Structures are given as C-alpha cells and as structure tokens.
Tab-separated table of C-alpha atoms in Angstrom:
chain	number	residue	atom	x	y	z
A	1	MET	CA	204.471	-24.323	60.234
A	2	LEU	CA	202.582	-22.113	58.356
A	3	ILE	CA	205.360	-20.560	56.798
A	4	MET	CA	206.508	-24.198	55.639
A	5	ALA	CA	203.184	-24.735	54.235
A	6	ILE	CA	203.540	-21.543	51.343
A	7	ASP	CA	206.548	-23.661	50.222
A	8	HIS	CA	204.259	-26.921	50.110
A	9	CYS	CA	201.454	-25.070	48.966
A	10	ARG	CA	204.413	-23.534	45.610
A	11	ASP	CA	205.377	-27.508	45.001
A	12	PHE	CA	201.330	-28.988	44.399
A	13	PHE	CA	200.205	-25.807	42.885
A	14	HIS	CA	202.392	-23.359	41.069
A	15	TYR	CA	202.387	-23.403	37.122
A	16	GLY	CA	204.964	-25.473	35.509
A	17	HIS	CA	206.992	-26.032	38.744
A	18	PRO	CA	209.582	-24.145	37.633
A	19	GLU	CA	213.054	-24.080	39.940
A	20	PRO	CA	212.767	-20.926	42.562
A	21	THR	CA	216.251	-21.605	43.861
A	22	ASP	CA	217.693	-21.672	39.947
A	23	LEU	CA	219.346	-17.677	38.976
A	24	ALA	CA	218.842	-18.305	35.516
A	25	VAL	CA	215.188	-18.930	35.301
A	26	THR	CA	213.725	-17.972	39.182
A	27	THR	CA	211.799	-14.190	40.008
A	28	PRO	CA	212.273	-12.413	42.941
A	29	PHE	CA	209.178	-13.123	44.125
A	30	LEU	CA	209.534	-16.999	43.305
A	31	PHE	CA	212.627	-16.496	45.216
A	32	PHE	CA	211.918	-14.915	48.570
A	33	THR	CA	208.970	-17.596	48.175
A	34	ARG	CA	210.918	-20.587	48.460
A	35	TRP	CA	214.207	-18.437	50.264
A	36	ILE	CA	211.292	-17.802	53.294
A	37	THR	CA	210.766	-21.522	54.247
A	38	HIS	CA	214.044	-22.507	54.578
A	39	PHE	CA	213.870	-21.160	57.960
A	40	CYS	CA	211.327	-24.162	58.723
A	41	ALA	CA	213.335	-27.326	58.825
A	42	PRO	CA	216.125	-26.184	60.635
A	43	THR	CA	214.208	-23.997	63.348
A	44	PHE	CA	211.980	-27.830	63.928
A	45	VAL	CA	215.372	-29.831	64.026
A	46	PHE	CA	217.222	-27.664	66.258
A	47	LEU	CA	213.697	-27.034	68.392
A	48	ALA	CA	213.037	-30.880	68.521
A	49	GLY	CA	216.338	-31.284	70.382
A	50	VAL	CA	215.393	-28.191	72.926
A	51	SER	CA	212.734	-29.878	73.722
A	52	ALA	CA	214.603	-32.760	74.437
A	53	GLY	CA	217.128	-31.065	76.654
A	54	LEU	CA	213.986	-29.482	78.923
A	55	MET	CA	213.102	-33.268	79.107
A	56	ALA	CA	215.688	-34.450	80.536
A	57	ARG	CA	215.461	-32.191	83.675
A	58	ARG	CA	212.602	-34.026	84.804
A	59	LYS	CA	213.217	-37.202	82.999
A	60	ASN	CA	216.747	-39.166	83.964
A	61	SER	CA	219.120	-40.972	80.994
A	62	GLY	CA	217.644	-44.630	80.749
A	63	GLN	CA	213.802	-42.727	80.345
A	64	LEU	CA	214.744	-40.595	78.128
A	65	ALA	CA	216.479	-42.505	75.775
A	66	GLN	CA	213.646	-45.239	75.282
A	67	PHE	CA	211.128	-41.953	75.070
A	68	LEU	CA	214.035	-40.513	72.433
A	69	VAL	CA	214.305	-44.007	70.616
A	70	LEU	CA	210.946	-44.932	70.256
A	71	ARG	CA	209.530	-41.780	69.380
A	72	GLY	CA	211.703	-41.007	66.296
A	73	LEU	CA	211.132	-44.702	65.575
A	74	TRP	CA	207.695	-43.157	65.067
A	75	LEU	CA	208.143	-40.279	63.408
A	76	ILE	CA	210.234	-42.240	60.870
A	77	LEU	CA	207.116	-45.018	60.416
A	78	ILE	CA	204.867	-42.546	60.127
A	79	GLU	CA	206.747	-40.694	57.252
A	80	VAL	CA	206.888	-44.039	55.396
A	81	LEU	CA	203.679	-44.740	55.896
A	82	VAL	CA	201.470	-41.718	56.141
A	83	ILE	CA	203.130	-39.019	54.734
A	84	SER	CA	204.799	-40.541	51.709
A	85	THR	CA	200.933	-41.739	51.169
A	86	ALA	CA	200.085	-38.395	50.995
A	87	PHE	CA	202.870	-36.523	48.875
A	88	SER	CA	201.498	-39.115	45.922
A	89	PHE	CA	198.210	-40.681	46.746
A	90	ALA	CA	199.918	-44.350	45.268
A	91	PRO	CA	200.491	-46.096	48.388
A	92	THR	CA	200.570	-49.558	45.073
A	93	GLY	CA	203.108	-47.363	42.712
A	94	ILE	CA	203.333	-44.910	40.382
A	95	ALA	CA	203.821	-45.056	36.615
A	96	ASP	CA	206.620	-42.695	36.950
A	97	LEU	CA	208.944	-44.695	38.901
A	98	GLY	CA	208.310	-47.694	37.063
A	99	GLY	CA	205.322	-49.088	38.897
A	100	ARG	CA	207.353	-48.538	42.464
A	101	THR	CA	206.244	-47.047	45.322
A	102	PHE	CA	207.163	-44.049	46.489
A	103	ILE	CA	208.932	-43.417	49.395
A	104	GLY	CA	210.342	-39.981	50.767
A	105	LEU	CA	212.718	-39.270	53.909
A	106	GLN	CA	212.148	-35.749	54.784
A	107	VAL	CA	212.044	-33.710	57.940
A	108	ILE	CA	209.956	-36.001	59.792
A	109	TRP	CA	212.586	-38.670	58.622
A	110	ALA	CA	215.659	-36.261	59.668
A	111	ILE	CA	213.941	-35.457	62.972
A	112	GLY	CA	213.014	-39.274	63.995
A	113	ALA	CA	216.228	-40.749	63.321
A	114	SER	CA	218.211	-38.047	64.838
A	115	MET	CA	216.506	-38.980	67.682
A	116	VAL	CA	217.008	-41.754	68.235
A	117	VAL	CA	221.001	-40.248	67.699
A	118	LEU	CA	220.133	-38.185	70.788
A	119	GLY	CA	218.924	-41.010	72.288
A	120	GLY	CA	222.374	-42.576	72.128
A	121	MET	CA	224.347	-38.877	72.942
A	122	GLN	CA	222.628	-37.815	75.455
A	123	TYR	CA	224.389	-40.595	77.989
A	124	LEU	CA	227.453	-37.844	77.845
A	125	GLY	CA	225.790	-35.306	79.134
A	126	PRO	CA	224.574	-31.592	77.273
A	127	ARG	CA	228.447	-30.383	76.779
A	128	ALA	CA	229.434	-34.004	74.906
A	129	CYS	CA	226.277	-33.378	72.621
A	130	LEU	CA	227.638	-29.785	71.751
A	131	ALA	CA	231.079	-30.039	71.377
A	132	VAL	CA	229.436	-32.988	68.797
A	133	GLY	CA	226.784	-30.643	67.179
A	134	LEU	CA	229.402	-28.140	67.142
A	135	ALA	CA	232.085	-29.751	64.998
A	136	ILE	CA	229.170	-30.786	62.594
A	137	VAL	CA	227.411	-27.828	61.907
A	138	PHE	CA	230.999	-25.926	61.129
A	139	GLY	CA	233.029	-28.918	59.667
A	140	HIS	CA	230.865	-30.842	57.714
A	141	ASN	CA	231.123	-28.617	54.448
A	142	LEU	CA	234.907	-29.885	55.004
A	143	LEU	CA	233.022	-33.127	53.225
A	144	ASP	CA	232.054	-31.313	50.143
A	145	ALA	CA	234.956	-32.031	48.512
A	146	VAL	CA	235.002	-35.082	48.403
A	147	TRP	CA	231.465	-36.194	49.546
A	148	PRO	CA	229.854	-34.191	47.052
A	149	PRO	CA	226.453	-32.757	48.157
A	150	ALA	CA	225.103	-32.829	44.401
A	151	SER	CA	221.888	-34.604	44.255
A	152	THR	CA	222.609	-38.807	42.664
A	153	THR	CA	218.238	-38.460	42.540
A	154	GLY	CA	217.816	-42.134	39.892
A	155	ILE	CA	221.571	-43.565	41.206
A	156	THR	CA	221.776	-46.314	43.854
A	157	GLY	CA	225.129	-45.811	44.716
A	158	PRO	CA	226.519	-46.987	48.861
A	159	LEU	CA	223.609	-45.993	51.741
A	160	TRP	CA	226.121	-44.281	53.457
A	161	VAL	CA	226.216	-41.092	51.266
A	162	VAL	CA	222.741	-40.292	52.314
A	163	LEU	CA	224.397	-39.429	55.479
A	164	HIS	CA	225.800	-35.875	53.215
A	165	ALA	CA	223.867	-36.607	50.233
A	166	ARG	CA	221.034	-36.860	48.874
A	167	GLN	CA	219.982	-40.328	47.556
A	168	ALA	CA	217.692	-42.467	46.048
A	169	TYR	CA	217.840	-46.395	46.121
A	170	GLN	CA	215.021	-48.694	44.437
A	171	VAL	CA	214.453	-51.353	46.931
A	172	GLY	CA	212.402	-54.475	45.037
A	173	PRO	CA	209.054	-52.204	44.617
A	174	LEU	CA	210.151	-48.982	46.879
A	175	TRP	CA	211.676	-46.177	45.543
A	176	VAL	CA	213.470	-44.960	48.429
A	177	TYR	CA	214.963	-40.893	48.559
A	178	PHE	CA	216.446	-39.670	51.024
A	179	SER	CA	216.058	-36.540	50.628
A	180	TYR	CA	217.415	-34.845	54.120
A	181	PRO	CA	221.175	-35.770	54.319
A	182	LEU	CA	220.793	-37.381	58.106
A	183	LEU	CA	224.724	-35.811	59.496
A	184	PRO	CA	224.245	-32.271	59.663
A	185	TRP	CA	220.358	-32.327	60.884
A	186	THR	CA	221.980	-34.704	63.523
A	187	GLY	CA	224.768	-31.698	64.064
A	188	ILE	CA	221.385	-29.407	64.901
A	189	MET	CA	218.987	-31.310	66.989
A	190	LEU	CA	222.963	-32.036	69.161
A	191	VAL	CA	223.038	-28.774	69.315
A	192	GLY	CA	219.931	-27.717	70.357
A	193	TYR	CA	219.962	-29.998	73.354
A	194	ALA	CA	222.663	-27.860	74.746
A	195	ALA	CA	220.836	-25.062	74.745
A	196	ALA	CA	217.921	-26.192	76.999
A	197	SER	CA	219.746	-24.472	79.526
A	198	LEU	CA	219.318	-20.815	76.898
A	199	PHE	CA	215.142	-21.770	77.834
A	200	GLN	CA	215.066	-22.400	81.437
A	201	THR	CA	216.315	-18.851	82.326
A	202	PRO	CA	214.478	-16.181	83.741
A	203	ALA	CA	212.383	-14.453	80.434
A	204	LYS	CA	214.081	-11.343	80.623
A	205	LEU	CA	217.304	-13.034	80.403
A	206	ARG	CA	216.612	-15.550	77.757
A	207	ASP	CA	215.215	-13.300	74.978
A	208	SER	CA	217.969	-10.733	75.674
A	209	ARG	CA	220.422	-13.849	75.392
A	210	LEU	CA	218.721	-15.054	72.106
A	211	ILE	CA	218.678	-11.783	70.413
A	212	ARG	CA	221.869	-11.455	70.826
A	213	VAL	CA	222.770	-14.979	70.024
A	214	GLY	CA	220.609	-15.022	66.758
A	215	SER	CA	222.128	-11.143	65.984
A	216	ALA	CA	225.656	-13.045	66.638
A	217	LEU	CA	224.885	-15.731	63.886
A	218	VAL	CA	223.410	-13.579	61.121
A	219	ILE	CA	226.548	-11.179	61.024
A	220	GLY	CA	228.727	-14.795	61.697
A	221	PHE	CA	226.781	-15.446	57.580
A	222	VAL	CA	227.116	-12.208	56.796
A	223	LEU	CA	230.709	-11.802	56.502
A	224	LEU	CA	231.679	-15.954	56.089
A	225	ARG	CA	229.462	-15.535	52.776
A	226	ALA	CA	231.088	-11.933	51.769
A	227	LEU	CA	234.484	-13.676	52.555
A	228	GLY	CA	233.516	-17.153	50.428
A	229	ILE	CA	236.214	-18.757	52.094
A	230	TYR	CA	234.052	-21.459	54.030
A	231	GLY	CA	230.729	-22.917	54.467
A	232	ASP	CA	228.990	-23.506	51.323
A	233	PRO	CA	229.175	-25.521	47.928
A	234	SER	CA	227.695	-22.705	45.968
A	235	PRO	CA	229.176	-19.580	45.820
A	236	TRP	CA	227.709	-16.135	45.028
A	237	ARG	CA	228.610	-13.387	42.617
A	238	PHE	CA	227.676	-10.228	42.359
A	239	ALA	CA	226.053	-8.192	39.714
A	240	PRO	CA	227.155	-4.649	39.622
A	241	ASP	CA	224.066	-4.257	36.671
A	242	ASN	CA	221.336	-6.654	38.642
A	243	LEU	CA	220.911	-5.894	42.681
A	244	SER	CA	218.058	-8.425	42.882
A	245	ALA	CA	220.323	-11.034	40.890
A	246	SER	CA	223.350	-10.207	43.282
A	247	VAL	CA	220.727	-11.107	46.591
A	248	MET	CA	219.856	-13.750	45.610
A	249	SER	CA	223.122	-15.645	44.554
A	250	PHE	CA	223.986	-14.001	47.826
A	251	LEU	CA	221.300	-15.789	50.133
A	252	ALA	CA	221.102	-19.007	47.748
A	253	THR	CA	222.926	-21.140	49.905
A	254	THR	CA	222.702	-24.842	50.320
A	255	LYS	CA	219.881	-26.864	51.675
A	256	TYR	CA	221.006	-30.291	50.588
A	257	PRO	CA	223.140	-30.847	53.212
A	258	PRO	CA	221.861	-27.853	55.392
A	259	SER	CA	225.539	-25.753	54.626
A	260	LEU	CA	227.329	-23.785	57.121
A	261	LEU	CA	226.062	-20.847	55.744
A	262	TYR	CA	222.464	-22.240	55.484
A	263	THR	CA	222.220	-22.713	59.517
A	264	LEU	CA	223.446	-18.946	60.164
A	265	MET	CA	221.190	-17.643	57.456
A	266	THR	CA	218.458	-19.478	59.212
A	267	LEU	CA	218.219	-20.237	62.973
A	268	GLY	CA	220.275	-16.722	63.753
A	269	PRO	CA	216.855	-14.938	62.761
A	270	ALA	CA	214.964	-17.658	64.220
A	271	ALA	CA	216.596	-16.841	67.716
A	272	ILE	CA	215.842	-13.243	67.444
A	273	VAL	CA	212.133	-13.741	66.518
A	274	CYS	CA	212.158	-16.028	69.462
A	275	GLY	CA	214.021	-13.238	71.409
A	276	PHE	CA	211.165	-11.110	71.125
A	277	ALA	CA	207.924	-13.697	70.924
A	278	ASP	CA	206.843	-12.773	74.230
A	279	ARG	CA	206.088	-9.100	73.189
A	280	MET	CA	204.112	-9.830	69.654
A	281	PRO	CA	199.771	-9.053	70.919
A	282	GLY	CA	197.933	-11.815	72.591
A	283	MET	CA	195.226	-12.729	69.915
A	284	ILE	CA	197.549	-13.910	66.986
A	285	ARG	CA	200.261	-15.365	69.566
A	286	ASN	CA	197.236	-17.379	71.204
A	287	VAL	CA	196.596	-18.227	67.710
A	288	LEU	CA	199.903	-19.135	66.336
A	289	LEU	CA	200.010	-21.203	69.724
A	290	THR	CA	196.777	-23.375	68.790
A	291	TYR	CA	198.380	-24.522	65.506
A	292	GLY	CA	202.324	-25.319	67.193
A	293	ARG	CA	200.916	-27.088	70.293
A	294	ALA	CA	199.645	-29.580	67.593
A	295	PRO	CA	202.741	-29.846	65.296
A	296	LEU	CA	202.081	-33.326	63.598
A	297	ALA	CA	198.253	-33.718	63.332
A	298	PHE	CA	198.975	-30.074	61.583
A	299	TYR	CA	202.276	-31.671	59.251
A	300	ILE	CA	200.580	-34.615	58.398
A	301	ALA	CA	197.001	-33.035	57.428
A	302	HIS	CA	198.128	-30.249	55.156
A	303	PHE	CA	199.549	-32.452	52.917
A	304	TYR	CA	196.481	-34.439	52.633
A	305	LEU	CA	194.189	-31.210	51.991
A	306	ILE	CA	196.930	-30.197	49.736
A	307	HIS	CA	196.753	-33.295	47.875
A	308	THR	CA	192.780	-33.529	47.625
A	309	LEU	CA	192.949	-29.850	46.583
A	310	SER	CA	195.567	-29.912	43.949
A	311	ILE	CA	193.209	-32.594	43.155
A	312	LEU	CA	189.708	-30.516	42.606
A	313	LEU	CA	191.634	-27.853	40.381
A	314	GLY	CA	193.156	-30.016	38.123
A	315	LEU	CA	189.649	-30.918	37.703
A	316	SER	CA	188.244	-27.578	36.923
A	317	GLU	CA	190.954	-26.673	34.589
A	318	GLY	CA	189.795	-29.987	32.943
A	319	PHE	CA	192.857	-32.799	33.717
A	320	GLN	CA	191.604	-36.269	35.518
A	321	ALA	CA	192.088	-36.764	38.741
A	322	GLY	CA	194.026	-40.388	37.900
A	323	GLN	CA	197.211	-38.014	36.364
A	324	PHE	CA	197.698	-36.419	40.277
A	325	LEU	CA	197.743	-39.821	41.222
A	326	THR	CA	201.780	-39.126	41.721
A	327	VAL	CA	204.312	-36.519	43.428
A	328	TYR	CA	204.526	-33.216	42.023
A	329	ARG	CA	206.892	-33.494	39.966
A	330	PHE	CA	204.741	-35.309	37.756
A	331	PHE	CA	201.191	-33.892	37.377
A	332	PRO	CA	200.282	-33.089	33.904
A	333	LYS	CA	202.040	-30.648	31.823
A	334	GLY	CA	199.863	-27.063	31.870
A	335	TYR	CA	198.499	-27.661	35.169
A	336	GLY	CA	198.570	-24.554	38.339
A	337	VAL	CA	198.046	-21.449	39.129
A	338	SER	CA	199.988	-18.229	39.077
A	339	LEU	CA	202.330	-17.401	42.577
A	340	GLY	CA	199.707	-14.963	43.880
A	341	GLY	CA	197.241	-17.963	43.422
A	342	ILE	CA	199.787	-19.975	45.633
A	343	TYR	CA	199.301	-17.585	48.417
A	344	LEU	CA	195.335	-17.863	47.980
A	345	PHE	CA	195.565	-22.396	48.722
A	346	TRP	CA	198.500	-21.123	51.319
A	347	VAL	CA	195.788	-19.250	53.303
A	348	ALA	CA	193.037	-21.706	52.708
A	349	VAL	CA	194.671	-24.398	53.537
A	350	VAL	CA	195.521	-22.655	57.205
A	351	VAL	CA	192.402	-20.782	58.094
A	352	LEU	CA	190.887	-24.737	57.218
A	353	LEU	CA	193.252	-27.167	59.716
A	354	TYR	CA	192.935	-24.317	62.292
A	355	PRO	CA	189.482	-26.505	63.821
A	356	LEU	CA	191.645	-29.404	63.840
A	357	CYS	CA	194.655	-27.676	65.300
A	358	ARG	CA	192.231	-26.304	68.390
A	359	TYR	CA	190.351	-29.333	68.108
A	360	VAL	CA	194.325	-31.592	68.815
A	361	CYS	CA	195.117	-28.729	71.506
A	362	ALA	CA	191.840	-29.557	73.708
A	363	VAL	CA	192.067	-33.357	74.053
A	364	LYS	CA	196.099	-32.328	74.456
A	365	ALA	CA	194.780	-29.920	77.466
A	366	ARG	CA	191.976	-31.689	78.789
A	367	ARG	CA	194.098	-35.264	79.238
A	368	ARG	CA	197.232	-37.092	79.936
A	369	ASP	CA	197.277	-40.289	78.209
A	370	TRP	CA	200.703	-41.591	77.416
A	371	TRP	CA	200.237	-41.949	73.932
A	372	LEU	CA	199.688	-38.174	73.317
A	373	SER	CA	203.382	-37.126	73.717
A	374	PHE	CA	203.777	-39.090	70.552
A	375	LEU	CA	201.541	-36.273	69.067
C-alpha cells in the first residue's frame, strides 16, 4: 500500500501529467516510479484470495459465501460512493464530463466483484478454483485478437467489453469508467484462494516454497518476454544504442487488463518478498504491519488527503480551489511539481496517515464487532 501511494501522488501532483509508460516521452526515473507500483494491485487481489482461503478453514461454504458476497458488494459500494468522490471532490458533476458525476471502478471494484464470483466458485473446492484461475490467467490473452485490450474511453459499447477491456459508459447523470477489466483479476483471486494452503505450512517450509515459486514465475516471465511469442499484446523492442530504452520496453507489460506477463512479472517478486518478510528487522516489520492491518482505512484516507493537498498546492501556485474539484486529468495546465517533489509528498502522506492506521489497529485489537471484518 505504501508503494501504491507513490503512483497516486504522481497522478495528483506531477507537473504536466506525462504518461510514464509512453516510451516516446518518458524518462527512466519516471518509468520506474510507475513500474514499481505495478506490484500493488496483483498482490492485493491475490492476497485477498488467500485471505478467503484461510477463512475457509473456520467457516463452512455457506458462511463463507455469505461473507464474500456481502463484503464484495460492500467494497463495490465503497468504490462507487466514497473513493470515486475522493477522486473528483465533485459528487454533483464535472464540467469536463458534460456535468456528469464521475464513477471510477478501480482495484477496490475488482476485488469486490471478484469476491462475489469467488463466493460461488468456492463451493467447487480449491482445486477447481485453481484450475479455473490458472486457465484465466494463462489463457485470457488468447482473446487479444478478437477482444482488444486497448482503452475505449468515452465510447459506450456493449457491457461485456468490461470483462477484458477498459470501457467508459455514460448512464444518465453518471460517467462510469471501468478501469479494471474484471476477468483477469478474478483469475488471480481464484489462484490466491487455492494457494491459501501454502500459507498454513510451517514458516520455514512456507518461505522456501514461496521463494521457489516466485523465482519460477520470474524466470517464466523473462523467457516468455524474451521470446515474444505469447502473453502480452505489446511486444518489446531492443535498442542496441539505448540500454535503458530496451530495459523499459522489456518491462512495459500491459496492466489493463493484466496480461500473463504482467502477472508473472509482479506476483513472482511479490512471492519472493513474502518468503523473506519474516527476516525483516522487527521495528520496520511492526510499522509495516500497522499499515497492513488497516488497509481499507489507509486506502480511502490517502485519496482524500492527496486530493486535499493537491488543492493546497494549487492555491500556492496561484490557481483557484475550484479548478481542482475534478479528476486529476483535468487539473489546470502549469500545475504541479517535479518528480522529486512527488516523493516528498509521498513521504508526507505516509507519515500523516500512520496515526490513523495505528488507531484502527488498536480498535480491531480490543474489539470483536462483526462489522470490523469489513474494514
């Protein structure tokens, strides 16, 4: 989550909002600022599946289905009403969108909708979930030729498009943007659910297996990407006179939807990090656990804090507060700070939210109210 906040600070504070993955305009520093945040969403979704799998050890199928469906719908509601408002600060409409209200369906929507699907799939058992999940993760790029993953923002097409491609819909007073195509994310969650048993093995064996699995995924990514046969709709190019451009091209895999190579590239290192996590110094581990035990509180609050800070930054640069009551892509020209400034804002956001996360952790530790499981 802390790494994720870097990318959102870049969205809201970066001067000119250049596209970091556009190799024609990006720089290595900007590219890797974006690239390191690619690890976040797949890890969130995978571990949400693992969490559901661990919960299956103490709930029967009916109880687990009820919890997953209710929590999934709750997360979708939070995405629509709370997080989308944090993005725009304009719940009554945005002029640049024809006065429509912005509804952004991002990673929380993907987790919530995938939980609803998992609520039904878990009746089939972990092996079936693993088989279906792997089939989706490894096979959905076969759809690229007939179901292009390119964004169709601003065009209202058939609803099924959102399963494998970004799509915007204008529905009455709403402008709904399906930023996270659902199908591949559901596959990742199903695999996470089936992998829960790995996290219940003795620590030494668990860590060893995580490191081996993670290493295998990384090797698989390197080989498939180098061969360029399958796994991502965007081929890479080797530039003999520009090593950094070659490396960026190699790593510039597709997130929307998450391609097979994107998934291998991100979950492989994430598994390795999980395998070494217990060796982290106690003080650092405890601080990170504080954030990790209050994930939804941090996620919601960091958007509201970042957007508020963007307004204050805009005022300091001579703009009007009303110019920032919109999504960041419509912020005024000339606003923002350099990439170095982005990291300063990121540190400030992380530090300012630590007391909130600590408070939420303390509440969870001393109370057992049923609703706390939804936070």
